Coordinates of C-alpha atoms and ligand atoms in Angstrom, one line a residue:
M249 CA -10.1 7.0 -9.6
S250 CA -7.4 5.8 -11.0
G251 CA -5.0 4.9 -13.1
H252 CA -6.4 6.0 -16.3
Q253 CA -3.5 7.0 -18.5
A254 CA -2.6 3.6 -18.4
D255 CA -5.5 3.0 -20.6
E256 CA -5.8 6.0 -22.3
P257 CA -4.0 5.8 -26.6
N258 CA -0.9 7.0 -26.2
R259 CA -1.0 11.4 -26.9
C260 CA 2.5 11.3 -28.4
E261 CA 3.7 7.8 -29.6
S262 CA 6.1 5.8 -33.2
R263 CA 4.4 3.3 -34.8
G264 CA 6.4 1.0 -36.8
T265 CA 9.3 2.1 -39.3
S266 CA 8.3 2.3 -43.4
R267 CA 11.3 0.5 -45.5
R268 CA 13.9 2.2 -46.9
P269 CA 12.4 5.3 -48.4
R270 CA 11.2 5.0 -52.1
S271 CA 13.8 6.4 -55.2
I272 CA 11.7 8.7 -57.5
R273 CA 14.1 9.0 -59.9
P274 CA 13.1 11.2 -63.0
A275 CA 10.3 13.2 -61.7
V276 CA 11.7 15.4 -59.8
E277 CA 15.5 15.1 -61.8
G278 CA 15.6 18.8 -62.4
L279 CA 14.9 20.6 -60.1
S280 CA 17.4 22.8 -58.2
V281 CA 16.6 23.3 -54.9
E282 CA 19.2 25.2 -53.9
N283 CA 19.0 27.8 -57.1
G284 CA 15.0 27.8 -56.3
T285 CA 12.3 27.2 -59.3
P286 CA 8.9 29.2 -59.3
I287 CA 7.9 25.0 -60.0
L288 CA 9.7 24.5 -56.0
H289 CA 8.0 27.1 -54.3
E290 CA 4.7 26.8 -55.9
L291 CA 5.2 22.9 -54.3
L292 CA 5.9 23.8 -51.9
A293 CA 3.9 26.6 -50.8
S294 CA 0.5 24.3 -51.7
L295 CA 1.5 21.8 -49.4
H296 CA -0.7 21.4 -46.4
E297 CA 1.3 18.7 -45.1
G298 CA 5.3 19.2 -43.5
V299 CA 8.0 19.5 -46.5
V300 CA 11.6 18.8 -45.7
I301 CA 13.3 18.4 -48.3
A302 CA 17.5 17.2 -48.1
D303 CA 20.3 17.0 -49.4
G304 CA 22.7 13.8 -50.2
D305 CA 24.4 15.4 -46.8
C306 CA 20.9 14.8 -44.9
R307 CA 20.9 18.6 -44.6
I308 CA 18.3 19.8 -45.2
V309 CA 18.4 23.0 -47.5
A310 CA 14.4 23.5 -48.0
I311 CA 11.0 23.0 -46.3
S312 CA 7.9 23.7 -47.0
E313 CA 5.3 26.6 -45.9
A314 CA 3.5 24.2 -43.6
F315 CA 6.0 23.7 -42.7
T316 CA 6.5 26.2 -40.2
A317 CA 3.0 26.2 -39.8
I318 CA 3.3 22.8 -38.2
T319 CA 6.2 23.4 -36.1
G320 CA 7.3 26.9 -35.9
Y321 CA 10.3 26.7 -37.2
S322 CA 11.9 29.2 -40.4
S323 CA 13.9 28.3 -42.6
E324 CA 16.8 30.2 -41.3
D325 CA 16.2 27.3 -38.0
V326 CA 15.8 24.1 -40.0
V327 CA 18.5 24.5 -43.1
G328 CA 21.4 23.3 -43.1
R329 CA 20.6 20.4 -40.0
H330 CA 19.6 17.1 -40.1
P331 CA 15.5 16.7 -40.3
A332 CA 15.7 14.1 -37.1
C333 CA 16.7 17.3 -35.4
L334 CA 12.6 17.7 -35.5
A335 CA 12.6 14.0 -33.3
A336 CA 10.6 14.5 -29.6
D337 CA 13.9 13.4 -27.8
R338 CA 12.2 10.7 -25.7
C339 CA 10.5 8.9 -29.4
A340 CA 13.1 5.3 -30.7
V341 CA 14.1 7.1 -33.5
P342 CA 17.3 5.9 -35.1
P343 CA 20.0 8.1 -34.4
A344 CA 20.0 10.8 -37.1
D345 CA 23.3 9.7 -39.2
D346 CA 21.6 6.2 -39.9
W347 CA 18.0 8.3 -41.1
P348 CA 19.4 7.5 -44.9
N349 CA 20.2 4.0 -44.4
G350 CA 18.0 2.3 -41.9
G351 CA 14.5 3.7 -42.5
I352 CA 12.3 6.3 -40.7
P353 CA 9.4 5.8 -38.6
S354 CA 6.4 5.6 -40.0
E355 CA 5.5 7.0 -36.8
M356 CA 6.6 9.5 -34.7
C357 CA 7.3 11.8 -31.8
G358 CA 7.7 15.5 -33.3
R359 CA 9.3 18.6 -30.8
R360 CA 7.7 21.7 -32.3
K361 CA 10.4 25.0 -32.4
D362 CA 8.3 25.5 -28.5
G363 CA 9.1 22.4 -27.3
T364 CA 5.7 21.2 -27.2
P365 CA 5.8 17.3 -28.9
F366 CA 3.4 16.1 -31.5
P367 CA 2.6 13.2 -33.5
A368 CA 3.9 13.1 -37.3
R369 CA 2.7 10.3 -40.0
L370 CA 5.9 10.9 -42.2
K371 CA 6.2 9.6 -45.7
A372 CA 9.8 9.5 -47.1
A373 CA 11.2 9.7 -50.9
E374 CA 14.8 9.6 -52.2
V375 CA 16.2 11.7 -54.9
R376 CA 18.5 9.9 -57.3
G377 CA 20.9 11.9 -59.9
G378 CA 22.3 10.0 -63.2
D379 CA 24.7 7.8 -61.7
G380 CA 22.9 6.3 -59.1
R381 CA 23.6 8.9 -56.4
V382 CA 21.1 10.1 -53.5
T383 CA 20.6 13.6 -54.3
H384 CA 17.7 15.2 -52.1
R385 CA 16.0 13.3 -49.5
I386 CA 11.8 14.4 -49.3
I387 CA 10.5 13.5 -46.2
V388 CA 6.5 14.3 -46.2
F389 CA 5.1 14.7 -43.0
S390 CA 2.0 15.3 -41.8
D391 CA 0.3 17.1 -38.2
L392 CA -2.1 14.2 -36.1
T393 CA -2.1 15.4 -32.8
E394 CA -6.2 16.9 -33.4
D395 CA -6.5 12.8 -34.1
R396 CA -5.2 11.8 -31.7
E397 CA -7.3 14.7 -30.0
K398 CA -10.4 12.4 -31.6
E399 CA -9.2 8.9 -30.6
R400 CA -8.3 9.9 -27.1
L401 CA -11.9 11.3 -26.9
I402 CA -14.0 9.2 -27.9
W403 CA -11.8 6.5 -26.2
R404 CA -12.7 8.6 -23.1
L405 CA -16.9 8.6 -24.0
A406 CA -16.4 4.5 -24.3
H407 CA -14.9 3.9 -21.4
Y408 CA -15.4 7.0 -19.3
D409 CA -19.6 7.2 -17.4
R410 CA -20.8 11.0 -18.5
L411 CA -23.0 12.0 -15.0
T412 CA -19.4 10.8 -12.5
D413 CA -16.9 10.8 -14.6
L414 CA -15.7 7.4 -13.1
P415 CA -14.5 4.0 -15.1
N416 CA -17.8 3.0 -16.6
Y417 CA -18.3 -1.3 -16.8
T418 CA -16.9 -1.6 -20.0
L419 CA -13.3 -0.1 -18.4
L420 CA -14.1 -2.1 -15.3
L421 CA -13.9 -5.0 -16.6
D422 CA -11.2 -4.6 -18.7
R423 CA -8.8 -3.9 -15.5
L424 CA -10.2 -7.3 -13.4
K425 CA -9.8 -9.5 -16.1
M426 CA -6.3 -7.3 -16.2
L427 CA -6.1 -8.4 -12.2
L428 CA -7.4 -11.3 -12.0
A429 CA -4.4 -12.5 -15.0
A430 CA -2.1 -10.9 -12.7
A431 CA -3.7 -12.5 -9.5
K432 CA -3.3 -15.8 -11.0
R433 CA 0.9 -15.6 -11.6
E434 CA 1.5 -14.0 -8.3
D435 CA -1.5 -15.5 -6.3
G436 CA -3.0 -13.1 -5.6
V437 CA -6.1 -12.3 -3.5
V438 CA -8.8 -9.7 -5.9
A439 CA -12.0 -8.5 -4.8
A440 CA -14.8 -7.2 -6.7
V441 CA -17.4 -5.0 -4.4
V442 CA -20.5 -4.3 -5.7
I443 CA -22.2 -1.2 -4.3
D444 CA -26.7 -0.6 -4.3
L445 CA -27.6 2.4 -3.1
D446 CA -30.5 2.1 -0.3
H447 CA -34.1 3.4 -2.3
F448 CA -32.2 5.2 -4.6
K449 CA -35.7 5.7 -6.7
T450 CA -37.2 7.5 -4.0
I451 CA -34.9 9.9 -3.9
N452 CA -35.6 10.4 -8.1
D453 CA -38.8 10.6 -7.9
S454 CA -39.5 12.3 -4.9
L455 CA -36.3 14.7 -5.4
G456 CA -35.7 15.2 -8.9
H457 CA -33.6 13.2 -11.5
A458 CA -31.6 16.5 -11.0
V459 CA -31.2 15.8 -7.4
G460 CA -30.3 12.6 -8.1
D461 CA -27.6 12.6 -10.3
E462 CA -26.8 15.1 -7.8
V463 CA -27.0 12.5 -4.9
L464 CA -25.6 10.0 -7.8
R465 CA -21.7 12.5 -8.3
V466 CA -21.0 13.0 -4.6
T467 CA -21.4 9.4 -3.9
A468 CA -19.6 8.6 -6.7
R469 CA -16.7 10.9 -5.1
R470 CA -16.7 9.4 -1.8
I471 CA -16.3 6.0 -3.4
A472 CA -13.3 7.0 -5.4
D473 CA -12.3 8.6 -2.1
A474 CA -12.7 5.7 0.3
V475 CA -10.4 3.3 -2.3
L476 CA -7.0 3.6 -2.5
A477 CA -5.3 5.3 -5.7
T478 CA -4.8 1.4 -7.4
D479 CA -7.8 0.7 -6.8
T480 CA -10.8 0.9 -9.7
A481 CA -14.1 1.9 -8.5
A482 CA -16.4 2.6 -11.5
R483 CA -20.3 3.8 -12.4
R484 CA -22.6 0.1 -13.5
G485 CA -24.9 2.4 -14.1
G486 CA -28.2 3.7 -13.0
D487 CA -27.7 3.9 -8.5
Q488 CA -25.2 0.9 -8.9
F489 CA -21.1 0.7 -8.5
I490 CA -18.4 -1.4 -8.4
V491 CA -15.0 -0.8 -7.0
V492 CA -11.8 -3.9 -8.0
L493 CA -9.3 -4.0 -5.0
P494 CA -6.3 -5.8 -6.1
H495 CA -4.0 -6.2 -3.8
L496 CA -5.8 -7.4 -0.6
R497 CA -3.4 -9.3 1.5
T498 CA -6.5 -11.9 2.8
A499 CA -10.0 -12.2 2.4
D500 CA -11.4 -9.9 5.7
D501 CA -9.2 -6.7 4.2
A502 CA -12.0 -6.0 1.7
A503 CA -14.4 -5.7 5.3
T504 CA -12.4 -3.3 6.5
V505 CA -13.1 -1.5 3.0
A506 CA -16.1 -2.4 2.3
E507 CA -16.3 -0.7 6.0
N508 CA -15.5 2.6 5.1
L509 CA -18.0 3.0 2.2
M510 CA -20.6 1.9 3.7
Q511 CA -19.4 5.6 6.1
A512 CA -18.6 6.9 3.2
V513 CA -21.3 6.8 1.5
A514 CA -23.8 6.8 4.5
Q515 CA -22.9 10.8 5.1
P516 CA -25.7 12.5 4.7
I517 CA -25.4 14.7 1.6
A518 CA -25.9 18.4 1.6
L519 CA -28.3 19.6 -0.8
D520 CA -30.8 22.6 -1.8
N521 CA -30.6 23.0 1.9
Q522 CA -32.3 19.3 2.6
R523 CA -30.2 17.1 3.3
I524 CA -29.9 14.0 1.7
S525 CA -28.1 10.7 3.4
V526 CA -28.5 6.8 1.1
T527 CA -27.4 3.6 2.9
P528 CA -26.1 1.5 0.6
S529 CA -25.4 -2.4 0.5
I530 CA -23.0 -3.4 -0.6
G531 CA -21.7 -7.4 -1.8
I532 CA -17.9 -9.1 -1.4
G533 CA -17.4 -11.7 -4.1
L534 CA -13.3 -13.2 -3.6
Y535 CA -10.7 -14.3 -6.3
P536 CA -9.3 -17.1 -5.4
D537 CA -12.3 -17.7 -3.2
N538 CA -15.6 -17.6 -5.1
H539 CA -14.1 -17.2 -8.5
G540 CA -11.5 -17.0 -11.4
E541 CA -13.2 -15.0 -13.8
A542 CA -14.3 -11.5 -14.0
E543 CA -17.9 -12.3 -14.9
G544 CA -18.4 -14.2 -12.9
L545 CA -17.0 -12.8 -9.6
I546 CA -18.7 -9.8 -10.4
R547 CA -22.3 -12.0 -10.0
C548 CA -21.0 -13.5 -6.7
A549 CA -21.0 -9.9 -5.5
D550 CA -23.9 -8.4 -7.2
A551 CA -25.3 -11.9 -5.0
A552 CA -23.5 -10.8 -1.8
M553 CA -24.9 -7.7 -2.7
C554 CA -28.7 -9.3 -2.8
H555 CA -28.3 -11.6 0.3
A556 CA -27.4 -7.4 2.5
K557 CA -30.1 -5.8 0.3
G558 CA -32.7 -8.6 1.6
L559 CA -31.3 -8.9 6.0
G560 CA -32.5 -5.5 5.4
R561 CA -30.5 -3.3 2.8
N562 CA -26.9 -1.3 5.0
S563 CA -24.6 -4.2 5.3
F564 CA -21.7 -5.7 3.7
Q565 CA -22.4 -9.2 2.7
Y566 CA -18.8 -11.4 1.7
F567 CA -20.7 -14.2 -1.2
T568 CA -19.5 -17.3 1.5
P569 CA -21.3 -17.8 4.1
A570 CA -18.5 -18.7 6.2
M571 CA -16.3 -15.8 5.2
N572 CA -19.4 -14.2 6.1
T573 CA -19.3 -15.0 9.6
R574 CA -15.5 -14.8 9.7
A575 CA -15.9 -11.6 9.1
Q576 CA -18.8 -10.1 10.9
E577 CA -17.1 -11.8 14.0
R578 CA -14.1 -9.6 13.7
L579 CA -15.3 -6.7 13.0
A580 CA -17.0 -7.5 15.8
L581 CA -13.7 -8.1 17.9
E582 CA -12.5 -5.0 16.5
S583 CA -15.2 -2.4 17.6
A584 CA -15.4 -4.1 21.6
L585 CA -12.1 -3.7 21.4
R586 CA -12.0 0.2 21.4
N587 CA -14.7 -0.2 23.0
G588 CA -13.1 -1.8 25.8
I589 CA -10.9 1.1 27.4
A590 CA -13.8 2.7 28.0
R591 CA -15.6 0.3 29.6
N592 CA -12.6 -0.7 31.8
E593 CA -12.5 -4.4 29.9
F594 CA -8.8 -4.0 29.9
S595 CA -6.5 -4.4 32.3
L596 CA -2.5 -6.9 33.3
H597 CA -1.5 -9.3 34.5
Y598 CA 2.4 -9.2 36.2
Q599 CA 4.7 -12.4 35.7
P600 CA 8.1 -12.3 37.9
Q601 CA 11.1 -12.6 36.7
V602 CA 13.7 -14.7 38.9
R603 CA 17.4 -14.7 38.9
I604 CA 18.4 -17.7 38.6
G605 CA 21.0 -17.9 40.9
D606 CA 19.4 -17.5 44.3
G607 CA 15.4 -16.9 43.1
A608 CA 15.7 -13.4 43.6
L609 CA 12.9 -11.5 41.6
V610 CA 14.0 -8.8 38.9
G611 CA 11.8 -8.1 37.3
V612 CA 7.9 -8.4 35.9
E613 CA 6.2 -8.3 32.6
A614 CA 3.1 -6.4 31.8
L615 CA 0.3 -8.6 30.2
L616 CA -2.5 -7.6 29.0
R617 CA -5.8 -9.2 29.2
W618 CA -9.4 -8.1 28.3
Q619 CA -12.5 -9.0 30.2
P620 CA -15.4 -8.3 27.8
R621 CA -18.7 -7.5 29.6
G622 CA -21.0 -10.3 29.9
G623 CA -18.2 -12.2 28.3
A624 CA -15.1 -15.0 27.9
A625 CA -12.2 -13.7 28.5
V626 CA -10.4 -13.3 25.1
P627 CA -7.1 -14.8 25.2
P628 CA -3.9 -11.4 23.7
A629 CA -3.1 -15.0 20.6
K630 CA -7.2 -13.7 19.6
F631 CA -7.0 -9.8 20.4
I632 CA -3.9 -9.0 19.5
P633 CA -3.2 -9.0 15.6
V634 CA -7.6 -7.6 15.0
A635 CA -6.0 -4.8 17.6
E636 CA -2.5 -4.4 15.6
D637 CA -4.7 -5.0 12.2
C638 CA -6.8 -1.8 13.3
G639 CA -4.3 0.1 13.8
F640 CA -6.1 0.2 17.5
I641 CA -3.3 -1.6 19.4
V642 CA -1.0 2.1 20.2
E643 CA -4.5 2.8 21.8
L644 CA -3.8 0.2 23.7
G645 CA -0.5 0.2 23.8
E646 CA -0.1 3.3 25.8
W647 CA -2.7 2.5 28.0
V648 CA -0.9 -0.3 28.5
L649 CA 2.1 1.7 29.0
R650 CA 0.8 4.3 31.6
E651 CA -0.7 2.1 33.3
A652 CA 1.7 0.0 33.9
C653 CA 3.9 3.2 34.9
R654 CA 1.2 3.7 37.6
Q655 CA 2.0 0.4 38.7
R656 CA 5.6 1.1 39.3
G657 CA 5.1 4.7 40.7
R658 CA 3.0 2.1 44.1
W659 CA 4.7 0.0 44.2
T660 CA 8.3 2.4 44.8
G661 CA 5.2 4.1 46.5
M662 CA 4.5 1.0 49.2
G663 CA 7.8 0.6 49.8
F664 CA 8.3 -2.2 47.6
P665 CA 12.2 -2.7 45.8
D666 CA 13.0 -1.7 42.3
F667 CA 12.1 -4.4 39.9
T668 CA 11.7 -4.0 36.9
V669 CA 8.1 -3.7 35.2
A670 CA 8.6 -4.7 30.8
V671 CA 5.8 -3.8 28.7
N672 CA 5.2 -5.4 24.9
C673 CA 5.3 -2.9 22.0
S674 CA 4.1 -3.8 19.1
A675 CA 5.8 -2.5 16.5
L676 CA 3.2 0.0 15.3
Q677 CA 3.8 1.9 18.5
F678 CA 7.6 1.8 17.8
R679 CA 6.9 3.7 14.7
Q680 CA 4.3 6.6 15.7
Q681 CA 6.4 10.3 15.5
N682 CA 6.1 10.4 19.5
F683 CA 6.6 7.5 20.8
I684 CA 9.3 7.9 22.8
E685 CA 7.6 11.3 23.8
K686 CA 5.2 9.3 25.1
V687 CA 6.9 6.6 27.2
L688 CA 9.5 9.2 28.9
G689 CA 5.4 11.2 29.7
A690 CA 4.5 8.2 31.5
V691 CA 7.9 7.9 33.3
A692 CA 7.7 10.7 34.7
E693 CA 4.5 11.1 35.7
F694 CA 4.5 8.6 37.2
G695 CA 8.1 9.5 38.7
L696 CA 9.6 5.8 38.2
S697 CA 13.0 5.7 38.6
A698 CA 16.3 4.5 35.7
G699 CA 16.2 1.2 34.2
T700 CA 12.5 -0.2 36.6
L701 CA 10.9 0.1 32.8
E702 CA 12.2 -2.2 29.6
L703 CA 10.3 -2.0 26.7
E704 CA 10.3 -5.3 24.8
L705 CA 10.2 -5.5 21.5
T706 CA 10.3 -8.7 18.9
E707 CA 14.3 -9.1 16.9
S708 CA 11.6 -7.6 12.9
I709 CA 10.9 -4.4 15.0
M710 CA 14.3 -3.2 15.6
M711 CA 15.2 -5.0 12.0
V712 CA 12.6 -3.3 9.2
N713 CA 14.4 0.0 9.8
P714 CA 17.2 -0.8 11.7
E715 CA 19.5 2.9 11.1
S716 CA 15.9 4.6 12.5
A717 CA 15.4 2.4 15.6
G718 CA 18.6 1.8 16.8
R719 CA 19.6 5.9 17.0
L720 CA 15.6 5.4 19.0
L721 CA 16.6 2.8 20.9
H722 CA 19.7 4.9 21.5
D723 CA 18.0 8.0 23.1
L724 CA 15.5 5.8 24.8
T725 CA 18.8 4.0 27.1
A726 CA 20.1 7.3 27.3
A727 CA 16.7 8.0 29.5
G728 CA 16.9 5.2 31.9
I729 CA 14.6 2.7 29.1
A730 CA 15.8 -0.7 29.2
I731 CA 14.9 -3.0 26.9
A732 CA 15.3 -6.5 26.3
I733 CA 14.9 -8.4 22.8
D734 CA 11.6 -10.6 22.7
D735 CA 11.0 -13.9 21.4
F736 CA 14.3 -14.3 20.9
G737 CA 15.4 -17.2 17.7
T738 CA 11.5 -17.0 16.5
G739 CA 12.0 -13.6 13.6
Y740 CA 15.5 -13.0 11.5
S741 CA 18.4 -11.1 13.3
S742 CA 21.3 -9.7 11.7
L743 CA 23.9 -10.3 14.5
A744 CA 25.9 -6.7 13.2
Y745 CA 23.4 -4.8 13.9
L746 CA 21.7 -6.8 17.6
K747 CA 26.1 -5.4 18.2
R748 CA 25.0 -2.0 17.8
L749 CA 22.0 -2.0 19.6
P750 CA 21.7 -0.2 23.3
V751 CA 19.7 -3.8 24.4
G752 CA 20.0 -5.4 27.9
R753 CA 18.4 -8.6 27.8
L754 CA 16.8 -10.5 24.9
K755 CA 14.5 -13.1 25.4
I756 CA 14.8 -17.0 24.5
D757 CA 11.0 -18.4 23.2
A758 CA 8.7 -20.2 25.4
S759 CA 8.8 -22.2 22.4
F760 CA 12.5 -23.2 22.1
V761 CA 12.9 -23.7 26.2
R762 CA 9.8 -25.3 26.4
Q763 CA 11.3 -28.2 25.1
L764 CA 15.3 -27.9 25.6
G765 CA 15.6 -31.7 28.1
T766 CA 13.7 -33.6 25.1
D767 CA 15.3 -32.2 21.9
P768 CA 18.6 -32.5 20.8
T769 CA 17.9 -29.0 18.4
D770 CA 16.2 -27.1 20.7
H771 CA 18.9 -27.9 23.7
A772 CA 21.4 -26.4 20.5
I773 CA 19.6 -23.5 19.8
V774 CA 19.0 -22.2 23.2
S775 CA 22.9 -23.7 24.6
A776 CA 23.8 -21.6 21.1
I777 CA 21.7 -18.2 22.5
I778 CA 22.8 -18.3 25.5
A779 CA 26.2 -18.4 24.0
L780 CA 25.4 -15.3 21.9
G781 CA 24.5 -13.3 24.6
K782 CA 27.2 -13.2 26.8
S783 CA 30.0 -12.9 24.0
L784 CA 27.2 -9.6 23.6
K785 CA 27.1 -9.6 27.0
L786 CA 23.2 -9.6 27.2
E787 CA 21.6 -11.0 30.3
L788 CA 19.5 -13.4 29.5
V789 CA 16.3 -14.6 30.0
A790 CA 14.3 -18.0 29.8
E791 CA 10.6 -18.3 28.6
G792 CA 8.5 -20.5 29.6
V793 CA 10.3 -22.3 32.3
E794 CA 6.9 -24.9 33.8
N795 CA 9.4 -27.2 35.5
A796 CA 11.9 -28.0 37.5
M797 CA 14.1 -29.6 35.4
L798 CA 14.0 -27.1 32.7
L799 CA 15.6 -24.5 35.4
E800 CA 18.1 -26.3 36.1
T801 CA 18.9 -27.1 32.5
L802 CA 18.6 -23.3 32.0
A803 CA 21.2 -22.4 34.6
G804 CA 23.4 -25.5 33.8
L805 CA 24.2 -23.8 30.5
G806 CA 24.5 -20.2 31.7
C807 CA 21.2 -18.8 31.6
T808 CA 21.0 -16.3 34.8
V809 CA 17.0 -15.3 34.3
A810 CA 13.8 -17.4 34.3
Q811 CA 10.5 -16.1 33.7
G812 CA 7.8 -19.1 33.6
Y813 CA 4.9 -21.2 35.4
H814 CA 6.3 -23.2 37.4
I815 CA 8.0 -19.9 39.4
C816 CA 4.5 -17.8 39.4
H817 CA 1.5 -17.9 36.5
P818 CA 0.8 -13.6 35.5
V819 CA -1.4 -12.3 38.2
D820 CA -2.6 -9.3 39.1
A821 CA -1.1 -6.7 41.4
S822 CA -2.8 -8.0 44.0
D823 CA -1.7 -11.4 44.4
L824 CA 2.1 -9.9 43.2
E825 CA 1.7 -8.5 46.0
D826 CA 0.6 -11.1 48.1
W827 CA 4.0 -13.7 46.5
I828 CA 6.2 -11.1 46.9
A829 CA 5.2 -10.9 50.7
R830 CA 5.0 -14.7 50.8
R831 CA 8.3 -15.2 49.5
S832 CA 10.3 -12.5 51.5
Ligands
C2E980 P1 4.9 -13.2 25.3 O1 5.4 -11.2 25.5 O2 6.0 -13.3 24.7 O3 3.6 -13.1 26.3 C1 4.8 -14.4 26.9 C2 3.6 -15.2 27.1 O4 4.0 -17.0 27.8 C3 2.6 -14.4 28.3 O5 1.6 -15.0 27.4 C4 2.7 -15.6 29.8 O6 1.2 -16.0 30.0 C5 3.0 -16.5 28.4 N1 3.5 -17.8 29.1 C6 4.6 -17.2 30.5 N2 4.8 -18.2 31.6 C7 4.7 -19.6 30.5 C8 5.2 -21.1 30.7 O7 5.5 -21.4 31.4 N3 4.7 -20.9 29.8 C9 3.8 -20.9 28.8 N4 2.5 -21.7 27.6 N5 2.9 -19.5 29.0 C10 3.9 -19.3 29.9 P2 -0.1 -14.2 27.0 O8 0.3 -13.5 28.1 O9 -1.2 -14.9 26.6 O10 0.2 -13.4 25.8 C11 0.6 -13.8 24.8 C12 1.6 -13.1 23.7 O11 0.4 -12.0 23.5 C13 2.7 -12.3 24.4 O12 3.5 -12.4 24.6 C14 3.2 -11.0 24.0 O13 3.7 -10.9 22.6 C15 1.9 -10.4 23.6 N6 1.1 -9.0 25.5 C16 0.6 -9.1 26.1 N7 0.5 -8.2 26.5 C17 0.8 -7.0 25.3 C18 0.8 -6.1 25.9 O14 0.3 -5.3 26.4 N8 1.1 -5.9 24.3 C19 0.9 -5.6 23.1 N9 1.6 -5.5 22.1 N10 1.4 -7.5 23.5 C20 0.6 -8.1 24.4
MG981 MG1 6.8 -10.9 26.4
MG982 MG1 8.2 -14.1 24.6

């Protein structure tokens, strides 16, 4: 549940400004305020409103008894002061000196002696002497605290569900309309998610309504907890809830939330020595794909929810079949990925990097391969982004790191020379608090010598937070880990930072290298990168070298290391060993 406050009536606010104070000339003329008269005292004692009487200079000369009751200030506290001293600072009240001239607000936020604010309605009048000059100003105010409390209570009753304390359908619809208007302006993606509990009637009928109510209360809390503070979870009525997700990056994000909601709702509920299980059927309607209006979007989600029920309940469905298929595939891929490590479905291939001058092997890049059991191999371009989105890349990256270090240790044991093993690191992995411990742990565990492990990071990983990235890179290099910038040229780099980072190599992205001989722009880019790298004293590695001509051109431009199909495809460890043996 979130943002309730924003929708509630303001507890204490200034509303409007009255015109110039009314002049009441002859009626109170002759009442000497300073001396006091019985009539005036009677009057001030009998009124329920707070009354302030100030002189022509706007200094308080008398107050009513109700004034003290409302504000806590006695005469001694305020006589001689300006009436504006009662206004709470944060309220828009004209500066004290403007009061006699600019008029005073018809409503304002006052401040009691104990500091608490209170809303007040004001009326002001002036008393003029025979010469027309203002001799006194009278301000009458009433405390609106109780009125406002009642307003708030009524508003809350009208907008919140009494059983679960979630926003009700009316409030949800209001918010959805506002969010859709914002999404239209900002090209946003919004989802309406309808959640219906499966077989809830059976719980009500067999266990009674008190248990049914408790199940709804617990479920409501779980739903509210499963979404972000910026989302809105509401009870529509009966056993139906609606969640609005306003800040989605893509339509697929709604599936992740739906999955979380399914899990949260399906947890057994312990009640009176029994465990009650209830599953949800969930339908998702999306703006802009399905509908542009609030009610229409909810209708789409309703239809999708019914479809989920029809398919056997306890599942979620998108409104359109195409989205459905995509989301289901993605989730299937995600769950298959998560199982892949335990099932030994991942392996590493290694692609050699050679010195262009003499063809010597200087390193290999470890590239992840996934061969799901009983299925076709999935290319990294397909599964790495999914693993990144769902956070699994951290675990997977750790596996790669350890496996690459293990292999490097094994090669050392077999007497192979000290070529480096380069491991690709994702942004998420790099940002883990314990990243450096993991890296150094793997290096120590497999006894790697300094300089034999290289981490490949992209420019954007370092540029998100250059200072902390810089510190981390310095610590890594101090521990003998080499750093390469991968896919250089495709992201944003600040040369100023690049200069300060302890980077050893720049890898020129294959997309520039591929057309080096044929595209003058690519030729210009590659030669500029090489010149830049040289000036920063970095080693340059060209990726995607597919033929001899490219190799020759790169050599001419001063590039020192090459990697690509022309030299060797990525191969498994034993094929790499054969390749090395053949070359030597
Ligand atoms: P990358 O780091 O830029 O890796 C180089 C990619 O270029 C590899 O694709 C490699 O097989 C391919 N390649 C090598 N030589 C040639 C060539 O001559 N021509 C062409 N057309 N391609 C060539 P791969 O193995 O499919 O990997 C793709 C991307 O997936 C990698 O790009 C990297 O960003 C990511 N990746 C692979 N393994 C890992 C990993 O363990 N962790 C992380 N975070 N990302 C990985
Ligand atoms: Mg790489
Ligand atoms: Mg690359």
